[in-house]
Structures are given as C-alpha cells and as structure tokens.
C-alpha cells in the first residue's frame, strides 16, 4: 500500500524538503506519511498533524543509506525501506528527507473500496489516515481531515488524489 507523489498545485512544481532525524525503532518506507513525535520523525497516524511524506532516507551526513538497517543487512540491500536502531535519535541519526508542502499531490490507497463512504471519491471532502501509507475511507467528511480530496485518480480509480490539509508546519 502506498501514498505516492503524482504532482503539485504549485506552478513552480518543486517539493519543500526538510531533513529530520527518524525516531528510534521504526520501519519507514519512502512515500510514507510522517508526523513529528518529541521532535523526531515518526510514522503518520490517524488524527496527528501531518509533517509530510518521505522522499528519501539518508545518514546523518545526508548520504544515502546502503542497507535496510536490520542487524547484519548486506551493503546494497536498501530498496526504499529502512529500520532504525533503538538508539537512532542519539547515535545513528539516520534522517528522513520529507516533502512538507501542502501543495504536493498524492495518489492515495484507501483501506476500503473508494466511494463506500459518501465523499471518499469526491472532490472537496477530507479524510484521515488509517496508517502511514493508507487513507481511512470511512473518515470521509465535508468539514475536516488530515488530507483534502480532489476525487478519484483517473489513472487508478481505486485511489484518491489528495494533498495535506492538517499540517504540523503550515496548519489547516
């Protein structure tokens, strides 16, 4: 499951990137929705203000990671997912490079068939996360939510086109 970048509402088109240290003992995948937890990047959850979406994962020196982060993982095993150590916040300091822009558009997978709940398939409705890589289809609302919906993705009618609405950086 995934929430994948597909475009922008901003004519300049560039993401707004911010690099922050990942929380201890999490498994993060590029494109995951993330939040801030005690100053560190953690996986997005229902109801939390959204920091953004992981674009890449790097070492504390902003060099791409070479393995999955798992104990004994071979160099070159990194394929978009990384597991942080229990002391990452103080020792490893592996970072997530995050697109924090509210103007970035995403194609988001739903946890149930899109359109089951009125509005999950319509422009102008909001939804919350089910987890870091899936929207909760049943939370479609005309008034508030973590993501603003632009309707069904014409390239994949099982997914919604959304942008961040409830941002920890830029507010609602």
Steps between C-alpha positions, in 0.01 A plus 500: 500500500620849433438869474702602194592850381333579167521877456458840653253785535792747491603630156871477593452129561783440748443326834591674825757269661596477866745252650437369853631211708278192505356368827650191664390149402271572205484360149447780250447478124546772242162671437367425851298773668686618810445716806725650767522321835712666769695678225572189292337365184255218575246313290176685432192403701130584500432844641861619524611813318685396184865599456516375142613205289839329497685571175824328598691359797857599577779480756566783743742637239222508235645209303261230379473195723657179368302232681160428650626589846429150631783340700739329259329636188726496195628823350285572197187342650313831532197511268294781651431365850719555806477377860652736756700380798376542857754783545449676166398831659832533685753279318406397145309817414366359173275763345186520291500762228134606500285698256307726739309697233121522519507551121635153414240262356489131584324191369384334818383147560188455712445234767162411342345541156503867405147644494364266768470799733340807342772742397808277500486510121395865463689829480458724803494230766760430768641172635728380775774239487436136586879462533812654348426379147120470476201732536206401720215495249234514774622839629390694188355828623392831349652693791841381619775241461873450460476498118288698253357296212489587131294195399597171342839462330414456130813290452395258778133519599564306822696797642423859597696812405577696818724766652591564863238705685593476870870591498719523810705764314240704311180433700158419359 
